[in-house]
Amino acid sequence: MKYDPHIHHRRSIRLKGYDYSLPGGYFVTICVRHRECLLGEITTDGIRLSEYGLLVDEAWRDLPNHYRHVQLDQFVVMPNHVHGIIFLINDNTVGTGSEPVPTGAIDTTKRHPLSEIVRSFKTFSARRINSVRGVRGVPLWQRNYFEHIIRDERDLNRIRQYIIDNPTRWLYDRNNPFIRKMHRTGDKSSQFP
């Protein structure tokens, strides 16, 4: 099929006109490419992270070291995706007339939008995993990510609970390859009660 920009263009899933560098809470979901279960497995005790999953967890927790205006909240690594809450905060800790000490880290004196933070997380984690795999430049993550702007305390608490409960719902999760296969084939024999 010949390229048609009206059909083949990528649409943004971001809220049109919203400034994603503004202080606030954001719920993000980032999926592994082809929803491949590389990051761990669900057991009766919860999620058991693979070596790659541990590297992803480490890259996530490292974000505030690169972005001073980032605070992390609830987070979970699932077999083929991650869910997390990121708060972008006002950070005016540098005194008047002072400049931050150069550290080689990302410039924290300017506000970085959510997309840049997610892109950095994806890059940091993919490089670490590809290094362990002994490959270079192999995509780990799907293009893009899903986000939800957290509206209020009630919304925040609902999302926190969703993240906490996520491993226990894996059996029914649309990201679970077994469930996806069942839906594609229409197999009713393996449905759950």
mmCIF file of C-alpha atoms in Angstrom:
data_model
loop_
_atom_site.group_PDB
_atom_site.id
_atom_site.type_symbol
_atom_site.label_atom_id
_atom_site.label_comp_id
_atom_site.label_asym_id
_atom_site.label_seq_id
_atom_site.Cartn_x
_atom_site.Cartn_y
_atom_site.Cartn_z
ATOM 1 C CA MET A 1 0.000 0.000 0.000
ATOM 2 C CA LYS A 2 1.309 3.413 -0.948
ATOM 3 C CA TYR A 3 1.986 5.837 1.924
ATOM 4 C CA ASP A 4 -1.016 8.049 2.625
ATOM 5 C CA PRO A 5 -0.388 10.716 5.320
ATOM 6 C CA HIS A 6 -4.101 10.750 6.214
ATOM 7 C CA ILE A 7 -4.005 7.041 7.064
ATOM 8 C CA HIS A 8 -0.410 6.327 8.070
ATOM 9 C CA HIS A 9 0.496 9.272 10.294
ATOM 10 C CA ARG A 10 1.093 8.655 13.978
ATOM 11 C CA ARG A 11 -1.441 10.354 16.201
ATOM 12 C CA SER A 12 -0.407 11.744 19.535
ATOM 13 C CA ILE A 13 -2.166 10.190 22.492
ATOM 14 C CA ARG A 14 -1.286 13.181 24.681
ATOM 15 C CA LEU A 15 -3.843 15.721 25.846
ATOM 16 C CA LYS A 16 -3.843 18.388 23.160
ATOM 17 C CA GLY A 17 -2.491 21.732 24.358
ATOM 18 C CA TYR A 18 -1.408 20.425 27.776
ATOM 19 C CA ASP A 19 2.079 21.341 29.021
ATOM 20 C CA TYR A 20 3.570 18.079 30.316
ATOM 21 C CA SER A 21 6.402 19.936 32.038
ATOM 22 C CA LEU A 22 3.947 21.449 34.551
ATOM 23 C CA PRO A 23 4.123 20.310 38.164
ATOM 24 C CA GLY A 24 1.666 17.515 38.849
ATOM 25 C CA GLY A 25 1.209 13.776 39.054
ATOM 26 C CA TYR A 26 1.335 11.455 36.069
ATOM 27 C CA PHE A 27 0.516 7.746 35.838
ATOM 28 C CA VAL A 28 2.564 6.081 33.101
ATOM 29 C CA THR A 29 2.519 2.640 31.510
ATOM 30 C CA ILE A 30 5.406 1.562 29.310
ATOM 31 C CA CYS A 31 5.260 -1.740 27.396
ATOM 32 C CA VAL A 32 8.057 -4.011 26.219
ATOM 33 C CA ARG A 33 8.286 -4.269 22.433
ATOM 34 C CA HIS A 34 5.935 -6.965 21.097
ATOM 35 C CA ARG A 35 4.789 -7.381 24.731
ATOM 36 C CA GLU A 36 7.555 -9.932 25.199
ATOM 37 C CA CYS A 37 7.771 -11.180 28.808
ATOM 38 C CA LEU A 38 11.417 -10.279 29.487
ATOM 39 C CA LEU A 39 11.162 -8.559 32.840
ATOM 40 C CA GLY A 40 10.032 -11.351 35.137
ATOM 41 C CA GLU A 41 7.254 -13.746 35.941
ATOM 42 C CA ILE A 42 4.263 -13.777 38.220
ATOM 43 C CA THR A 43 4.407 -16.388 40.975
ATOM 44 C CA THR A 44 2.147 -17.139 43.916
ATOM 45 C CA ASP A 45 4.336 -14.727 45.911
ATOM 46 C CA GLY A 46 3.977 -11.868 43.414
ATOM 47 C CA ILE A 47 6.399 -10.743 40.733
ATOM 48 C CA ARG A 48 9.824 -12.363 40.488
ATOM 49 C CA LEU A 49 12.003 -10.044 38.439
ATOM 50 C CA SER A 50 14.464 -11.360 35.895
ATOM 51 C CA GLU A 51 17.928 -9.838 35.568
ATOM 52 C CA TYR A 52 16.407 -7.465 32.993
ATOM 53 C CA GLY A 53 13.527 -6.599 35.311
ATOM 54 C CA LEU A 54 15.990 -5.706 38.061
ATOM 55 C CA LEU A 55 17.817 -3.387 35.645
ATOM 56 C CA VAL A 56 14.511 -1.730 34.706
ATOM 57 C CA ASP A 57 13.649 -1.274 38.387
ATOM 58 C CA GLU A 58 17.075 0.269 39.002
ATOM 59 C CA ALA A 59 16.759 2.635 36.006
ATOM 60 C CA TRP A 60 13.344 3.814 37.253
ATOM 61 C CA ARG A 61 14.563 4.454 40.796
ATOM 62 C CA ASP A 62 17.558 6.333 39.387
ATOM 63 C CA LEU A 63 15.413 8.977 37.621
ATOM 64 C CA PRO A 64 15.442 11.495 40.537
ATOM 65 C CA ASN A 65 19.254 11.418 40.385
ATOM 66 C CA HIS A 66 19.052 12.746 36.821
ATOM 67 C CA TYR A 67 15.998 15.004 37.189
ATOM 68 C CA ARG A 68 15.861 16.987 40.412
ATOM 69 C CA HIS A 69 12.223 17.957 39.848
ATOM 70 C CA VAL A 70 11.069 14.294 39.709
ATOM 71 C CA GLN A 71 9.593 12.445 42.670
ATOM 72 C CA LEU A 72 8.598 8.819 42.258
ATOM 73 C CA ASP A 73 5.614 7.189 43.888
ATOM 74 C CA GLN A 74 4.103 3.721 43.467
ATOM 75 C CA PHE A 75 5.780 1.565 40.810
ATOM 76 C CA VAL A 76 5.665 -2.031 39.601
ATOM 77 C CA VAL A 77 7.605 -4.008 37.027
ATOM 78 C CA MET A 78 5.366 -6.591 35.360
ATOM 79 C CA PRO A 79 6.560 -9.355 32.976
ATOM 80 C CA ASN A 80 6.138 -7.169 29.881
ATOM 81 C CA HIS A 81 5.311 -3.663 31.065
ATOM 82 C CA VAL A 82 5.769 -1.200 33.907
ATOM 83 C CA HIS A 83 3.331 1.063 35.730
ATOM 84 C CA GLY A 84 4.511 4.045 37.726
ATOM 85 C CA ILE A 85 3.542 7.383 39.175
ATOM 86 C CA ILE A 86 5.813 10.353 38.546
ATOM 87 C CA PHE A 87 5.392 13.717 40.247
ATOM 88 C CA LEU A 88 6.961 16.758 38.609
ATOM 89 C CA ILE A 89 7.554 19.266 41.372
ATOM 90 C CA ASN A 90 8.731 22.852 41.651
ATOM 91 C CA ASP A 91 12.357 22.676 42.668
ATOM 92 C CA ASN A 92 13.906 25.994 43.533
ATOM 93 C CA THR A 93 16.661 24.694 45.798
ATOM 94 C CA VAL A 94 19.459 26.658 44.117
ATOM 95 C CA GLY A 95 19.983 29.957 45.933
ATOM 96 C CA THR A 96 19.611 33.317 44.220
ATOM 97 C CA GLY A 97 22.650 34.115 42.142
ATOM 98 C CA SER A 98 23.964 30.571 42.533
ATOM 99 C CA GLU A 99 24.456 28.010 39.848
ATOM 100 C CA PRO A 100 24.394 24.248 40.304
ATOM 101 C CA VAL A 101 27.748 22.499 40.432
ATOM 102 C CA PRO A 102 28.508 20.869 37.052
ATOM 103 C CA THR A 103 28.213 17.097 37.503
ATOM 104 C CA GLY A 104 27.829 15.809 33.970
ATOM 105 C CA ALA A 105 24.222 14.969 34.815
ATOM 106 C CA ILE A 106 21.286 16.269 32.852
ATOM 107 C CA ASP A 107 20.746 20.024 33.314
ATOM 108 C CA THR A 108 18.299 20.275 36.210
ATOM 109 C CA THR A 109 17.881 24.051 36.081
ATOM 110 C CA LYS A 110 15.228 23.776 33.372
ATOM 111 C CA ARG A 111 11.944 21.936 33.457
ATOM 112 C CA HIS A 112 11.934 18.663 31.577
ATOM 113 C CA PRO A 113 8.621 17.417 30.179
ATOM 114 C CA LEU A 114 7.270 13.985 31.020
ATOM 115 C CA SER A 115 8.071 12.739 27.513
ATOM 116 C CA GLU A 116 11.776 13.499 27.988
ATOM 117 C CA ILE A 117 11.843 11.741 31.357
ATOM 118 C CA VAL A 118 10.124 8.644 29.945
ATOM 119 C CA ARG A 119 12.427 8.673 26.908
ATOM 120 C CA SER A 120 15.456 8.835 29.220
ATOM 121 C CA PHE A 121 14.134 5.952 31.336
ATOM 122 C CA LYS A 122 13.594 3.860 28.209
ATOM 123 C CA THR A 123 17.079 4.694 26.932
ATOM 124 C CA PHE A 124 18.849 4.081 30.281
ATOM 125 C CA SER A 125 17.121 0.740 30.827
ATOM 126 C CA ALA A 126 17.476 -0.472 27.222
ATOM 127 C CA ARG A 127 21.208 0.311 27.176
ATOM 128 C CA ARG A 128 21.771 -1.558 30.436
ATOM 129 C CA ILE A 129 19.802 -4.583 29.239
ATOM 130 C CA ASN A 130 21.396 -4.605 25.792
ATOM 131 C CA SER A 131 24.808 -4.484 27.453
ATOM 132 C CA VAL A 132 23.930 -7.611 29.466
ATOM 133 C CA ARG A 133 22.548 -9.257 26.311
ATOM 134 C CA GLY A 134 25.715 -8.374 24.418
ATOM 135 C CA VAL A 135 23.861 -6.445 21.707
ATOM 136 C CA ARG A 136 23.695 -2.796 20.684
ATOM 137 C CA GLY A 137 20.757 -0.703 19.578
ATOM 138 C CA VAL A 138 18.092 -3.412 19.876
ATOM 139 C CA PRO A 139 14.756 -1.802 20.818
ATOM 140 C CA LEU A 140 13.453 -2.956 24.181
ATOM 141 C CA TRP A 141 10.353 -0.797 24.532
ATOM 142 C CA GLN A 142 7.368 -0.106 22.317
ATOM 143 C CA ARG A 143 7.280 3.317 20.749
ATOM 144 C CA ASN A 144 5.385 5.804 22.852
ATOM 145 C CA TYR A 145 3.823 5.174 26.263
ATOM 146 C CA PHE A 146 0.478 5.620 27.967
ATOM 147 C CA GLU A 147 -0.098 8.362 30.514
ATOM 148 C CA HIS A 148 -2.878 9.719 32.658
ATOM 149 C CA ILE A 149 -2.791 13.112 34.355
ATOM 150 C CA ILE A 150 -3.663 12.539 38.007
ATOM 151 C CA ARG A 151 -6.561 14.854 38.799
ATOM 152 C CA ASP A 152 -6.899 14.722 42.585
ATOM 153 C CA GLU A 153 -6.188 12.724 45.759
ATOM 154 C CA ARG A 154 -8.985 10.247 45.044
ATOM 155 C CA ASP A 155 -7.605 9.578 41.559
ATOM 156 C CA LEU A 156 -4.095 9.186 43.015
ATOM 157 C CA ASN A 157 -5.254 6.655 45.621
ATOM 158 C CA ARG A 158 -7.196 4.662 43.012
ATOM 159 C CA ILE A 159 -4.120 4.494 40.764
ATOM 160 C CA ARG A 160 -1.840 3.541 43.650
ATOM 161 C CA GLN A 161 -4.159 0.656 44.492
ATOM 162 C CA TYR A 162 -4.294 -0.383 40.832
ATOM 163 C CA ILE A 163 -0.480 -0.569 40.734
ATOM 164 C CA ILE A 164 -0.296 -2.487 44.022
ATOM 165 C CA ASP A 165 -2.933 -4.994 42.837
ATOM 166 C CA ASN A 166 -1.532 -5.365 39.313
ATOM 167 C CA PRO A 167 0.525 -8.546 39.919
ATOM 168 C CA THR A 168 -2.490 -10.312 41.439
ATOM 169 C CA ARG A 169 -4.573 -9.471 38.355
ATOM 170 C CA TRP A 170 -1.998 -10.763 35.835
ATOM 171 C CA LEU A 171 -4.119 -13.827 35.149
ATOM 172 C CA TYR A 172 -6.777 -11.523 33.654
ATOM 173 C CA ASP A 173 -4.488 -8.773 32.306
ATOM 174 C CA ARG A 174 -4.813 -7.892 28.604
ATOM 175 C CA ASN A 175 -0.998 -7.616 28.523
ATOM 176 C CA ASN A 176 -0.701 -11.280 29.535
ATOM 177 C CA PRO A 177 0.252 -13.153 26.318
ATOM 178 C CA PHE A 178 -1.936 -16.124 27.279
ATOM 179 C CA ILE A 179 -5.007 -13.892 27.570
ATOM 180 C CA ARG A 180 -4.166 -12.077 24.314
ATOM 181 C CA LYS A 181 -3.841 -15.407 22.484
ATOM 182 C CA MET A 182 -7.152 -16.606 23.909
ATOM 183 C CA HIS A 183 -8.921 -13.467 22.669
ATOM 184 C CA ARG A 184 -7.332 -13.704 19.197
ATOM 185 C CA THR A 185 -8.270 -17.350 18.701
ATOM 186 C CA GLY A 186 -11.642 -17.132 20.413
ATOM 187 C CA ASP A 187 -10.655 -20.103 22.608
ATOM 188 C CA LYS A 188 -13.350 -20.449 25.274
ATOM 189 C CA SER A 189 -12.044 -23.713 26.762
ATOM 190 C CA SER A 190 -9.457 -21.967 28.925
ATOM 191 C CA GLN A 191 -11.668 -19.202 30.277
ATOM 192 C CA PHE A 192 -11.496 -18.520 33.958
ATOM 193 C CA PRO A 193 -14.486 -18.720 36.305
#
